[in-house]
Short mmCIF file of C-alpha atoms in Angstrom, two decimals:
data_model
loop_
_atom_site.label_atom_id
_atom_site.label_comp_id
_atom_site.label_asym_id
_atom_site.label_seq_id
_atom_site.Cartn_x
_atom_site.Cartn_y
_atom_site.Cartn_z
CA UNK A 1 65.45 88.51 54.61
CA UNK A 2 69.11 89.35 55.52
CA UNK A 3 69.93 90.52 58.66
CA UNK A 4 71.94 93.77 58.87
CA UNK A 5 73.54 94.74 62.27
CA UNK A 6 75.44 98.06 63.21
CA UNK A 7 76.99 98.57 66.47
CA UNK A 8 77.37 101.08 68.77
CA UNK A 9 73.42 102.64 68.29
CA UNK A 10 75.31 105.62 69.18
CA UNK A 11 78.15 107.63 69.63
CA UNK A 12 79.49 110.74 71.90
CA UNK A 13 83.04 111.70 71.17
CA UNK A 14 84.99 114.99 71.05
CA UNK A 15 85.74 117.18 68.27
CA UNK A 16 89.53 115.73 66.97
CA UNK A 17 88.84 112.37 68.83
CA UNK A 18 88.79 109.40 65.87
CA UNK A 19 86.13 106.88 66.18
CA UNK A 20 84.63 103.77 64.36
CA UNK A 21 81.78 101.68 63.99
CA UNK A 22 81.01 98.06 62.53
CA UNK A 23 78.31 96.50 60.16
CA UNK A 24 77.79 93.31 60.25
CA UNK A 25 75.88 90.85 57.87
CA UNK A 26 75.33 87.36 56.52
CA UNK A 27 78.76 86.31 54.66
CA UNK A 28 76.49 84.04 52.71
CA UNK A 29 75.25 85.29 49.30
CA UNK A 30 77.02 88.42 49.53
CA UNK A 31 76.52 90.82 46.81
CA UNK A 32 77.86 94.47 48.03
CA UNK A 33 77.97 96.71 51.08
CA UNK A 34 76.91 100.38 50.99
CA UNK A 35 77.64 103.35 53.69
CA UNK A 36 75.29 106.38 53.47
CA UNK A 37 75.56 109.29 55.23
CA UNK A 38 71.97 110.76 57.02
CA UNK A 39 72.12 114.31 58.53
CA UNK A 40 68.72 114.90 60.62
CA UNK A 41 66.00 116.53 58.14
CA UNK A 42 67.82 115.25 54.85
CA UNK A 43 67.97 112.72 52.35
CA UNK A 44 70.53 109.75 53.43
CA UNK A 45 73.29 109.89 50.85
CA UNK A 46 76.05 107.58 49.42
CA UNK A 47 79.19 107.03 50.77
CA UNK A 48 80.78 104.13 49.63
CA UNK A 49 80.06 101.23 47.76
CA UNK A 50 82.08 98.05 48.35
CA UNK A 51 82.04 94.46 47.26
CA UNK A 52 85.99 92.84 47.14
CA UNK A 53 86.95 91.11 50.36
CA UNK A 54 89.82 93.25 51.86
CA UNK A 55 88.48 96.38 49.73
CA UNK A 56 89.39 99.85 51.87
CA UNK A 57 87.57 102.62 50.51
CA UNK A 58 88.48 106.37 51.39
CA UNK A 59 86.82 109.63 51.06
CA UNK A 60 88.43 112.72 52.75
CA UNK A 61 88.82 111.96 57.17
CA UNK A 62 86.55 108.78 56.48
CA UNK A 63 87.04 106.05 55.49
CA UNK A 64 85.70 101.96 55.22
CA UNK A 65 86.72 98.07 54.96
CA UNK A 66 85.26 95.29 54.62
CA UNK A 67 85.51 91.46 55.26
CA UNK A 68 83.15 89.76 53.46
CA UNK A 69 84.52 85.87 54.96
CA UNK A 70 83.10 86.79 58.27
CA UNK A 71 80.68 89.35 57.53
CA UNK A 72 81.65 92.95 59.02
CA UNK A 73 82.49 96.17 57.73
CA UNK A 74 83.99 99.23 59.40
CA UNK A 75 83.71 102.80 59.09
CA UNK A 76 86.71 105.22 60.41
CA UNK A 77 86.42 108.89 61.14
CA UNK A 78 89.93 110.36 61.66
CA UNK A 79 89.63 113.40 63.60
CA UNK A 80 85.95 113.85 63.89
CA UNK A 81 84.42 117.23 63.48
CA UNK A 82 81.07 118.68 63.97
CA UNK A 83 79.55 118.15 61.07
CA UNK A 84 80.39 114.67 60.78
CA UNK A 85 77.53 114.39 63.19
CA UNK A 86 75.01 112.35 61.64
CA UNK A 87 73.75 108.26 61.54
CA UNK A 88 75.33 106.28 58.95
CA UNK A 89 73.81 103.76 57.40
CA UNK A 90 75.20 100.11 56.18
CA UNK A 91 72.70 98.16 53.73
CA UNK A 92 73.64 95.36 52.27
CA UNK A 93 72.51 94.09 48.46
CA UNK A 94 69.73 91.70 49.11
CA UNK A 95 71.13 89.96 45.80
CA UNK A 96 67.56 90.51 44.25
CA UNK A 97 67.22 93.24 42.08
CA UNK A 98 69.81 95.83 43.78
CA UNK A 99 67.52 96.02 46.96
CA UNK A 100 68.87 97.27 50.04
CA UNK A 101 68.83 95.89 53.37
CA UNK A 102 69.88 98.34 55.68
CA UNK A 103 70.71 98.24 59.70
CA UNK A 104 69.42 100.47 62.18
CA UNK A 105 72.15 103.02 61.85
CA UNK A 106 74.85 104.29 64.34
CA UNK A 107 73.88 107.62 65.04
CA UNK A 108 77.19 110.24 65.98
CA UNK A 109 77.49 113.10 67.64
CA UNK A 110 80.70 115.47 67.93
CA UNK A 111 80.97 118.03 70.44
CA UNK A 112 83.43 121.11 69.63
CA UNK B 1 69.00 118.26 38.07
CA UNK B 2 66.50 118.11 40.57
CA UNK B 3 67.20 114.42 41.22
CA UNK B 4 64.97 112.62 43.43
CA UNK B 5 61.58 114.74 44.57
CA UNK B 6 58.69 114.08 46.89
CA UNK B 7 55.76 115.75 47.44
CA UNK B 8 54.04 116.48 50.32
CA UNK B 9 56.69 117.15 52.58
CA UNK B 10 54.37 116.78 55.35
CA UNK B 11 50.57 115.18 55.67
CA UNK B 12 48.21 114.50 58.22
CA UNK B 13 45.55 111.75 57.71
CA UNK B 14 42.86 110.45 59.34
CA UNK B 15 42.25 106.99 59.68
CA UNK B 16 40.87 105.31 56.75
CA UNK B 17 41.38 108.16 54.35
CA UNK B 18 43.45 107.25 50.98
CA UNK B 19 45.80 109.49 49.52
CA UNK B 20 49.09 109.20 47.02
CA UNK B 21 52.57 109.81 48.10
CA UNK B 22 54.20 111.30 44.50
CA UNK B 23 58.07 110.92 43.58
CA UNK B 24 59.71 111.74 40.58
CA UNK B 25 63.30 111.76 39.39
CA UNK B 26 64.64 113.68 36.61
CA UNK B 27 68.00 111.20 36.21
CA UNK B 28 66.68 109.03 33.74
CA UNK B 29 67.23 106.10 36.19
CA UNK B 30 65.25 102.34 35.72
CA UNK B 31 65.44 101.43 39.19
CA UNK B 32 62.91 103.67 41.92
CA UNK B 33 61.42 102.37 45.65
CA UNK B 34 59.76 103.32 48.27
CA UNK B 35 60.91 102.67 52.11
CA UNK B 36 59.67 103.68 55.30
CA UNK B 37 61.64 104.83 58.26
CA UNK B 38 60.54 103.99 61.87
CA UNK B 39 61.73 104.77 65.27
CA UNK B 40 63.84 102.28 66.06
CA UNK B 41 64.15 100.58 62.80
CA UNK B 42 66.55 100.55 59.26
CA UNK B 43 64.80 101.88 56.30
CA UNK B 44 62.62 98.96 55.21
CA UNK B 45 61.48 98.42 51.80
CA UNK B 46 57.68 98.82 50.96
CA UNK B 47 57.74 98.40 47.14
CA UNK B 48 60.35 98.62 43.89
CA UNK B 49 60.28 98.81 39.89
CA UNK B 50 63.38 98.27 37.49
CA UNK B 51 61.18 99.72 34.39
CA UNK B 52 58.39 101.50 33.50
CA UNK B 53 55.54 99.25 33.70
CA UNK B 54 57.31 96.41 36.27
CA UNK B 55 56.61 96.47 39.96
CA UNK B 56 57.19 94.08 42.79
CA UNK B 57 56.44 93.94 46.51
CA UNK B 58 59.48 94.71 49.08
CA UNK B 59 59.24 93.77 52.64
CA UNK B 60 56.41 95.40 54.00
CA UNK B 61 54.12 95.99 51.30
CA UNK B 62 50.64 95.64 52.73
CA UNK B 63 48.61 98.70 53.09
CA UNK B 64 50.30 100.41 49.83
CA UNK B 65 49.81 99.84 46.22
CA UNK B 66 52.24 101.59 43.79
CA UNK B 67 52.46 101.85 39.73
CA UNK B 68 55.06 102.70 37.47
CA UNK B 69 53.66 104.58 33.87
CA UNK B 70 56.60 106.42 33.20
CA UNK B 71 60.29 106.22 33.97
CA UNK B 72 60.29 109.53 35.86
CA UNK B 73 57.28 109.00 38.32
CA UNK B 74 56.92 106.47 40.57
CA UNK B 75 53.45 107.11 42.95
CA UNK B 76 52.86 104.95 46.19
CA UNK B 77 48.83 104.81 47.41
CA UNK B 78 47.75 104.12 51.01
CA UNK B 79 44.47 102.88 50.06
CA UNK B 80 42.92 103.14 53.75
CA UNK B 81 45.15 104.73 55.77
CA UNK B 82 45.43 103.31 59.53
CA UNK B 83 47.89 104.61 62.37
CA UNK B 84 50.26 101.80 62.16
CA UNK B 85 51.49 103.60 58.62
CA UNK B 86 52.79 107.05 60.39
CA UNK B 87 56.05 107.13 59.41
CA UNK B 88 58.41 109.14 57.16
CA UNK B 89 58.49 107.75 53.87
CA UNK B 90 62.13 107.70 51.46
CA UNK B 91 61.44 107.13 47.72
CA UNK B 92 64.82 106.41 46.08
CA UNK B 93 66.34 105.79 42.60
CA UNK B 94 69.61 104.07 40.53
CA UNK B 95 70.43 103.72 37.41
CA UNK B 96 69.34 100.00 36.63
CA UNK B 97 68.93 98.30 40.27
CA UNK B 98 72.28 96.88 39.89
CA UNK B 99 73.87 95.60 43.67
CA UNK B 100 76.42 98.39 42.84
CA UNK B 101 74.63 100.80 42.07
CA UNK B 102 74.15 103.71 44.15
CA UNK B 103 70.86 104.65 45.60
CA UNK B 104 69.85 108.58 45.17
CA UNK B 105 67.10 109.38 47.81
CA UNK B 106 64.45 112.13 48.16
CA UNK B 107 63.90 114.38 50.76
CA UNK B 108 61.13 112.33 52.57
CA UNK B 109 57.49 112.54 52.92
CA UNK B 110 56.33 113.04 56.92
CA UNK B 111 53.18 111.06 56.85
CA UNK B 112 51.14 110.88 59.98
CA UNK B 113 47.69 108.86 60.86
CA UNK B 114 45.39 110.15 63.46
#
């Protein structure tokens, strides 16, 4: 079973402040990285999917990168607003039939 | 498009009891699993299929059988429910289970064991 690791569990920072977080996971055997995005009380749902070393991926104020040599991805929010707060997910493709392993999640909060 | 649904949103059980968690997807997608979601802890896989009539354990399968008779439906049973399997339950879907593929979730089933 892969291990999966985000970092920080979670996050305070000001409305307009930018932040990031990492993912990290075994280099070996890599297959593909995935970001979701889970609001509390709904469904966790896709942000990026990314399998190139060096890839950047960018959607709107976020965006991600990844390094699959030594294993860690990040995610950037420029200018974080409230509804940005949420825990996002990394998972990473187990190689065996598309399953996900996913970390724990670094949950952020953004305070007007 | 109603994409991925589960029903019940919410159950209470009492140890030993049996019941089935339903999810369905209307996306015409191969690939459908089941995780659970614990305090503390990443969505872990319970069980997967990549067809109609294939199914295969995940990580934590014990305690839950599933089946797979159509493409759309995808059931998972807790055949004697015990306490350690209160949790909130994810069933998810792709198109064919590829690594790239994305993973559409449902809106979760709140299971808890007395």
């Amino acid at each position: 079973i892969l291990n999966v690791e985000q970092s920080p569990q979670s996050l305070h920072v000001q409305e307009g402040d930018s932040t990031n977080f990492t993912c990290s996971f075994p280099s070996s055997n890599f297959y593909a990285l995935h970001w979701y995005r889970w609001e509390t009380a709904k469904s966790p749902e896709a942000l990026f999917v990314m399998t190139l070393n060096g890839d950047e991926k960018k959607k709107g104020r976020i965006s991600a990168t990844l390094n699959t040599k030594e294993g860690y991805s990040y995610l950037y929010i420029k200018g974080s607003q409230p509804e940005d707060s949420a825990t996002y997910l990394c998972a990473s493709s187990g190689g065996s039939q598309g399953n996900l392993i996913f970390g724990k999640g670094t949950k952020l909060s953004v305070k007007p | 498009n109603a994409g991925v649904t589960q029903t019940p949103k919410f159950q209470v059980l009492k140890t030993g009891q049996s019941m089935t968690l339903q999810c369905a997807q209307d996306m015409n997608h191969e690939y459908m699993s089941w995780y659970r979601q614990d305090p503390g802890m990443g969505l872990r896989l319970i069980h997967y299929s990549v067809g109609a009539g294939i199914t295969d354990q995940g990580e934590v399968p014990n305690g839950y059988n599933v089946s797979r008779s159509t493409t759309e439906d995808f059931p998972l049973r807790l055949l004697s429910a015990a306490p350690s399997q209160t949790s909130v339950y994810f069933c998810a879907s792709s198109y064919s289970g590829g690594v790239t593929d994305t993973q559409y979730f449902g809106p979760g089933t709140r299971l808890t064991v007395l």
